[in-house]
Amino acid sequence: MTATRPPLDYRTSPMPATTQHALPSYLDANHLGPWGIYLAQVDRVTPHLGKLSRWVETLKRPKRSLIVDVPIQLDNGTIAHFEGYRVQHNTSRGPGKGGVRFHQDVTLSEVMALSAWMSIKNAAVNVPYGGAKGGIRVDPRNLSMGELERLTRRYTSEIGLIIGPTKDIPAPDVNTNAQVMAWMMDTYSMNVGETATGVVTGKPVDLGGSLGRNEATGRGVYTLGIEAAKRIGLELNNTRVAIQGFGNVGGIAGKLFHEAGARVVAVQDHTGSIYKESGLDAAALLLHVKENGGVAGFAGAETVDPAQFWSTPCDILIPAALEGQLTAKTAPQVQAKLVIEGANGPTTPEADDILQERGILVLPDVIANAGGVTVSYFEWVQDFSSFFWTEKEINERLVRVMSEAFDGIWKVAQEKKVSLRTATFIVACTRILHAREMRGLYP
Ligand code: NAD
């Protein structure tokens, strides 16, 4: 059996042909795809950029997109080819930075959008990085450990042309983890002839990884979640929280909300939806997920119809699984007062408008889930100095960086009377385009 090479999704991979951007006609306005959603977000912020708007086209084109063929020998002796990507959206403020996703639905368009959101996110929390992202169109569940290692190493070697500790630093994303990062670090190091721990972040702690990195994104979601809740007068004690996705982001955030006195009343993942009015024990649920692969069957919880999840009575809703979950169809059902986007791109622009009209505060992904990249930055700094910090120092610095970023964004949202998403884009795009302008064009 030889795995076939799936076609690229060109429909959602538009590269505007003119400098005056308009959405290509073949993109259905209702199905923009992730890159289309990102472009729509940039269009919304452009009127707020003043003189810097002359540079805005920079944000609408990835600086560099690499498509690579990743051939591997399967355990049964046949050769399989997979399509891999690494996109560097913008490097005006520093090296590219962003995760690597292994998923059967990965497309160039998706990686472009995710890389662009990394540019925004890194600028929003003011870490000295541009934005990048990578991926392989593969279902890793169909691969043995040996096949996964060969796939990772060949992919790393192929994108080795453009990554490096001062060029572009990958990290884990969906279906990649510390082990995958260890293979990437080793492959890159073998190719350059020296151990280069700083080429990836999210590594195992014994290989130059950082304490606190694994929990950082969920901790950031929780940290800014309580900041945002305070601003709208929401007391944490007894507050009802509903979470989609109970993996690294949703699970850790859920545990922290639970520990702080909130009630995690509903959780949905790929195995089903569960509900408990008096609150689920989030720590026990994390353990259950670890042992059983999902939330289904958790003792003491009611199993509910997954279609009902979005209308769950709750105060805080945390989409922490997939893109495009809050849509024109699901947004009107939301009961929460606050939506915290743990996932990347969970809300379509139409749903954003619906939530705003309904007076529901949305804490956008580009700031809410920036905890991971913030601690990745700490990891990279620690690797360069070969001096490692305590977990307490890391968590304190994480809270400080994120809270300061949030304060600035909140002020912009109040002053300009815009959503937190637009405010985050204003802050981030201004930083990126200001750097672009100061550097100037070469030649
Ligand atoms: P994960 O693989 O640990 O968890 C994913 C969760 O989503 C699982 O609970 C899974 O069951 C659930 N899920 C999958 N398909 C689903 C479906 N159809 N319906 C409901 N739930 C479903 O992944 P993660 O690291 O927690 O990432 C989740 C999201 O957060 C992604 O969008 C990712 O890009 C984003 N994110 C992650 C990090 C990080 O550091 N891990 C950082 C920033 C953003």
PDB file of N, CA and C in Angstrom, residues 326-377:
ATOM      1  N   LEU A 326     -17.486  29.008  16.270  1.00  0.00           N
ATOM      2  CA  LEU A 326     -18.540  29.997  16.503  1.00  0.00           C
ATOM      3  C   LEU A 326     -18.831  30.662  15.166  1.00  0.00           C
ATOM      4  N   THR A 327     -20.011  30.342  14.659  1.00  0.00           N
ATOM      5  CA  THR A 327     -20.398  30.780  13.322  1.00  0.00           C
ATOM      6  C   THR A 327     -21.707  31.561  13.411  1.00  0.00           C
ATOM      7  N   ALA A 328     -22.214  31.980  12.241  1.00  0.00           N
ATOM      8  CA  ALA A 328     -23.509  32.674  12.231  1.00  0.00           C
ATOM      9  C   ALA A 328     -24.596  31.767  12.808  1.00  0.00           C
ATOM     10  N   LYS A 329     -24.388  30.459  12.757  1.00  0.00           N
ATOM     11  CA  LYS A 329     -25.388  29.525  13.280  1.00  0.00           C
ATOM     12  C   LYS A 329     -25.252  29.311  14.798  1.00  0.00           C
ATOM     13  N   THR A 330     -24.011  29.159  15.274  1.00  0.00           N
ATOM     14  CA  THR A 330     -23.842  28.838  16.698  1.00  0.00           C
ATOM     15  C   THR A 330     -23.759  30.088  17.590  1.00  0.00           C
ATOM     16  N   ALA A 331     -23.256  31.209  17.058  1.00  0.00           N
ATOM     17  CA  ALA A 331     -23.081  32.411  17.903  1.00  0.00           C
ATOM     18  C   ALA A 331     -24.402  32.895  18.534  1.00  0.00           C
ATOM     19  N   PRO A 332     -25.542  32.853  17.803  1.00  0.00           N
ATOM     20  CA  PRO A 332     -26.792  33.311  18.437  1.00  0.00           C
ATOM     21  C   PRO A 332     -27.221  32.442  19.617  1.00  0.00           C
ATOM     22  N   GLN A 333     -26.686  31.218  19.712  1.00  0.00           N
ATOM     23  CA  GLN A 333     -27.091  30.317  20.812  1.00  0.00           C
ATOM     24  C   GLN A 333     -26.315  30.572  22.101  1.00  0.00           C
ATOM     25  N   VAL A 334     -25.183  31.293  21.990  1.00  0.00           N
ATOM     26  CA  VAL A 334     -24.279  31.430  23.137  1.00  0.00           C
ATOM     27  C   VAL A 334     -24.958  32.166  24.301  1.00  0.00           C
ATOM     28  N   GLN A 335     -24.851  31.596  25.500  1.00  0.00           N
ATOM     29  CA  GLN A 335     -25.475  32.175  26.703  1.00  0.00           C
ATOM     30  C   GLN A 335     -24.460  32.951  27.549  1.00  0.00           C
ATOM     31  N   ALA A 336     -23.161  32.753  27.273  1.00  0.00           N
ATOM     32  CA  ALA A 336     -22.113  33.313  28.131  1.00  0.00           C
ATOM     33  C   ALA A 336     -22.038  34.835  28.031  1.00  0.00           C
ATOM     34  N   LYS A 337     -21.394  35.446  29.048  1.00  0.00           N
ATOM     35  CA  LYS A 337     -21.136  36.891  28.998  1.00  0.00           C
ATOM     36  C   LYS A 337     -19.735  37.147  28.450  1.00  0.00           C
ATOM     37  N   LEU A 338     -18.886  36.100  28.534  1.00  0.00           N
ATOM     38  CA  LEU A 338     -17.495  36.232  28.112  1.00  0.00           C
ATOM     39  C   LEU A 338     -17.077  34.988  27.327  1.00  0.00           C
ATOM     40  N   VAL A 339     -16.483  35.210  26.146  1.00  0.00           N
ATOM     41  CA  VAL A 339     -15.932  34.098  25.349  1.00  0.00           C
ATOM     42  C   VAL A 339     -14.418  34.270  25.344  1.00  0.00           C
ATOM     43  N   ILE A 340     -13.703  33.226  25.775  1.00  0.00           N
ATOM     44  CA  ILE A 340     -12.232  33.294  25.776  1.00  0.00           C
ATOM     45  C   ILE A 340     -11.733  32.300  24.731  1.00  0.00           C
ATOM     46  N   GLU A 341     -11.083  32.817  23.700  1.00  0.00           N
ATOM     47  CA  GLU A 341     -10.673  31.946  22.595  1.00  0.00           C
ATOM     48  C   GLU A 341      -9.350  31.250  22.910  1.00  0.00           C
ATOM     49  N   GLY A 342      -9.438  30.008  23.393  1.00  0.00           N
ATOM     50  CA  GLY A 342      -8.229  29.215  23.615  1.00  0.00           C
ATOM     51  C   GLY A 342      -7.678  28.692  22.306  1.00  0.00           C
ATOM     52  N   ALA A 343      -8.570  28.276  21.410  1.00  0.00           N
ATOM     53  CA  ALA A 343      -8.157  27.765  20.092  1.00  0.00           C
ATOM     54  C   ALA A 343      -7.742  28.916  19.194  1.00  0.00           C
ATOM     55  N   ASN A 344      -7.077  28.598  18.117  1.00  0.00           N
ATOM     56  CA  ASN A 344      -6.779  29.594  17.095  1.00  0.00           C
ATOM     57  C   ASN A 344      -7.952  29.664  16.119  1.00  0.00           C
ATOM     58  N   GLY A 345      -8.430  30.872  15.866  1.00  0.00           N
ATOM     59  CA  GLY A 345      -9.471  31.087  14.855  1.00  0.00           C
ATOM     60  C   GLY A 345     -10.798  30.384  15.090  1.00  0.00           C
ATOM     61  N   PRO A 346     -11.309  30.319  16.335  1.00  0.00           N
ATOM     62  CA  PRO A 346     -12.572  29.603  16.542  1.00  0.00           C
ATOM     63  C   PRO A 346     -13.815  30.397  16.128  1.00  0.00           C
ATOM     64  N   THR A 347     -13.662  31.714  15.884  1.00  0.00           N
ATOM     65  CA  THR A 347     -14.830  32.560  15.624  1.00  0.00           C
ATOM     66  C   THR A 347     -14.745  33.179  14.226  1.00  0.00           C
ATOM     67  N   THR A 348     -15.795  33.011  13.430  1.00  0.00           N
ATOM     68  CA  THR A 348     -15.786  33.638  12.102  1.00  0.00           C
ATOM     69  C   THR A 348     -16.090  35.131  12.264  1.00  0.00           C
ATOM     70  N   PRO A 349     -15.740  35.973  11.274  1.00  0.00           N
ATOM     71  CA  PRO A 349     -16.037  37.408  11.393  1.00  0.00           C
ATOM     72  C   PRO A 349     -17.533  37.682  11.594  1.00  0.00           C
ATOM     73  N   GLU A 350     -18.398  36.906  10.933  1.00  0.00           N
ATOM     74  CA  GLU A 350     -19.858  37.106  11.126  1.00  0.00           C
ATOM     75  C   GLU A 350     -20.246  36.830  12.575  1.00  0.00           C
ATOM     76  N   ALA A 351     -19.704  35.743  13.121  1.00  0.00           N
ATOM     77  CA  ALA A 351     -20.029  35.382  14.504  1.00  0.00           C
ATOM     78  C   ALA A 351     -19.497  36.446  15.461  1.00  0.00           C
ATOM     79  N   ASP A 352     -18.342  37.007  15.135  1.00  0.00           N
ATOM     80  CA  ASP A 352     -17.762  38.082  15.930  1.00  0.00           C
ATOM     81  C   ASP A 352     -18.760  39.237  16.046  1.00  0.00           C
ATOM     82  N   ASP A 353     -19.343  39.613  14.903  1.00  0.00           N
ATOM     83  CA  ASP A 353     -20.321  40.716  14.884  1.00  0.00           C
ATOM     84  C   ASP A 353     -21.545  40.367  15.722  1.00  0.00           C
ATOM     85  N   ILE A 354     -22.011  39.121  15.572  1.00  0.00           N
ATOM     86  CA  ILE A 354     -23.208  38.700  16.318  1.00  0.00           C
ATOM     87  C   ILE A 354     -22.940  38.778  17.817  1.00  0.00           C
ATOM     88  N   LEU A 355     -21.780  38.287  18.241  1.00  0.00           N
ATOM     89  CA  LEU A 355     -21.461  38.286  19.677  1.00  0.00           C
ATOM     90  C   LEU A 355     -21.344  39.714  20.192  1.00  0.00           C
ATOM     91  N   GLN A 356     -20.715  40.570  19.369  1.00  0.00           N
ATOM     92  CA  GLN A 356     -20.556  41.960  19.797  1.00  0.00           C
ATOM     93  C   GLN A 356     -21.925  42.652  19.928  1.00  0.00           C
ATOM     94  N   GLU A 357     -22.791  42.431  18.926  1.00  0.00           N
ATOM     95  CA  GLU A 357     -24.141  43.035  18.975  1.00  0.00           C
ATOM     96  C   GLU A 357     -24.914  42.555  20.197  1.00  0.00           C
ATOM     97  N   ARG A 358     -24.641  41.313  20.593  1.00  0.00           N
ATOM     98  CA  ARG A 358     -25.358  40.749  21.746  1.00  0.00           C
ATOM     99  C   ARG A 358     -24.701  41.127  23.080  1.00  0.00           C
ATOM    100  N   GLY A 359     -23.650  41.948  22.997  1.00  0.00           N
ATOM    101  CA  GLY A 359     -23.006  42.433  24.227  1.00  0.00           C
ATOM    102  C   GLY A 359     -22.150  41.389  24.922  1.00  0.00           C
ATOM    103  N   ILE A 360     -21.711  40.379  24.157  1.00  0.00           N
ATOM    104  CA  ILE A 360     -20.862  39.331  24.741  1.00  0.00           C
ATOM    105  C   ILE A 360     -19.406  39.705  24.462  1.00  0.00           C
ATOM    106  N   LEU A 361     -18.608  39.769  25.520  1.00  0.00           N
ATOM    107  CA  LEU A 361     -17.204  40.155  25.344  1.00  0.00           C
ATOM    108  C   LEU A 361     -16.405  38.965  24.811  1.00  0.00           C
ATOM    109  N   VAL A 362     -15.639  39.193  23.736  1.00  0.00           N
ATOM    110  CA  VAL A 362     -14.791  38.128  23.169  1.00  0.00           C
ATOM    111  C   VAL A 362     -13.329  38.486  23.431  1.00  0.00           C
ATOM    112  N   LEU A 363     -12.649  37.621  24.160  1.00  0.00           N
ATOM    113  CA  LEU A 363     -11.209  37.781  24.364  1.00  0.00           C
ATOM    114  C   LEU A 363     -10.539  36.978  23.240  1.00  0.00           C
ATOM    115  N   PRO A 364      -9.950  37.664  22.261  1.00  0.00           N
ATOM    116  CA  PRO A 364      -9.553  36.960  21.034  1.00  0.00           C
ATOM    117  C   PRO A 364      -8.306  36.090  21.192  1.00  0.00           C
ATOM    118  N   ASP A 365      -8.250  35.064  20.360  1.00  0.00           N
ATOM    119  CA  ASP A 365      -7.130  34.119  20.338  1.00  0.00           C
ATOM    120  C   ASP A 365      -5.761  34.794  20.314  1.00  0.00           C
ATOM    121  N   VAL A 366      -5.641  35.845  19.516  1.00  0.00           N
ATOM    122  CA  VAL A 366      -4.328  36.455  19.307  1.00  0.00           C
ATOM    123  C   VAL A 366      -3.735  37.073  20.579  1.00  0.00           C
ATOM    124  N   ILE A 367      -4.528  37.163  21.629  1.00  0.00           N
ATOM    125  CA  ILE A 367      -3.972  37.555  22.916  1.00  0.00           C
ATOM    126  C   ILE A 367      -4.254  36.465  23.957  1.00  0.00           C
ATOM    127  N   ALA A 368      -5.459  35.855  23.884  1.00  0.00           N
ATOM    128  CA  ALA A 368      -5.858  34.898  24.924  1.00  0.00           C
ATOM    129  C   ALA A 368      -4.940  33.672  24.975  1.00  0.00           C
ATOM    130  N   ASN A 369      -4.515  33.172  23.801  1.00  0.00           N
ATOM    131  CA  ASN A 369      -3.701  31.949  23.840  1.00  0.00           C
ATOM    132  C   ASN A 369      -2.214  32.222  23.599  1.00  0.00           C
ATOM    133  N   ALA A 370      -1.795  33.472  23.864  1.00  0.00           N
ATOM    134  CA  ALA A 370      -0.392  33.844  23.633  1.00  0.00           C
ATOM    135  C   ALA A 370       0.550  33.376  24.753  1.00  0.00           C
ATOM    136  N   GLY A 371       0.011  32.715  25.768  1.00  0.00           N
ATOM    137  CA  GLY A 371       0.859  32.247  26.873  1.00  0.00           C
ATOM    138  C   GLY A 371       1.898  31.238  26.402  1.00  0.00           C
ATOM    139  N   GLY A 372       1.518  30.400  25.445  1.00  0.00           N
ATOM    140  CA  GLY A 372       2.439  29.373  24.943  1.00  0.00           C
ATOM    141  C   GLY A 372       3.655  29.993  24.285  1.00  0.00           C
ATOM    142  N   VAL A 373       3.402  30.964  23.419  1.00  0.00           N
ATOM    143  CA  VAL A 373       4.548  31.560  22.719  1.00  0.00           C
ATOM    144  C   VAL A 373       5.356  32.454  23.673  1.00  0.00           C
ATOM    145  N   THR A 374       4.703  32.980  24.683  1.00  0.00           N
ATOM    146  CA  THR A 374       5.442  33.807  25.644  1.00  0.00           C
ATOM    147  C   THR A 374       6.462  32.945  26.390  1.00  0.00           C
ATOM    148  N   VAL A 375       6.022  31.767  26.856  1.00  0.00           N
ATOM    149  CA  VAL A 375       6.982  30.899  27.553  1.00  0.00           C
ATOM    150  C   VAL A 375       7.950  30.257  26.555  1.00  0.00           C
ATOM    151  N   SER A 376       7.539  30.089  25.302  1.00  0.00           N
ATOM    152  CA  SER A 376       8.494  29.653  24.272  1.00  0.00           C
ATOM    153  C   SER A 376       9.624  30.674  24.142  1.00  0.00           C
ATOM    154  N   TYR A 377       9.249  31.929  24.205  1.00  0.00           N
ATOM    155  CA  TYR A 377      10.253  32.999  24.161  1.00  0.00           C
ATOM    156  C   TYR A 377      11.201  32.869  25.364  1.00  0.00           C
TER     157      TYR A 377
END
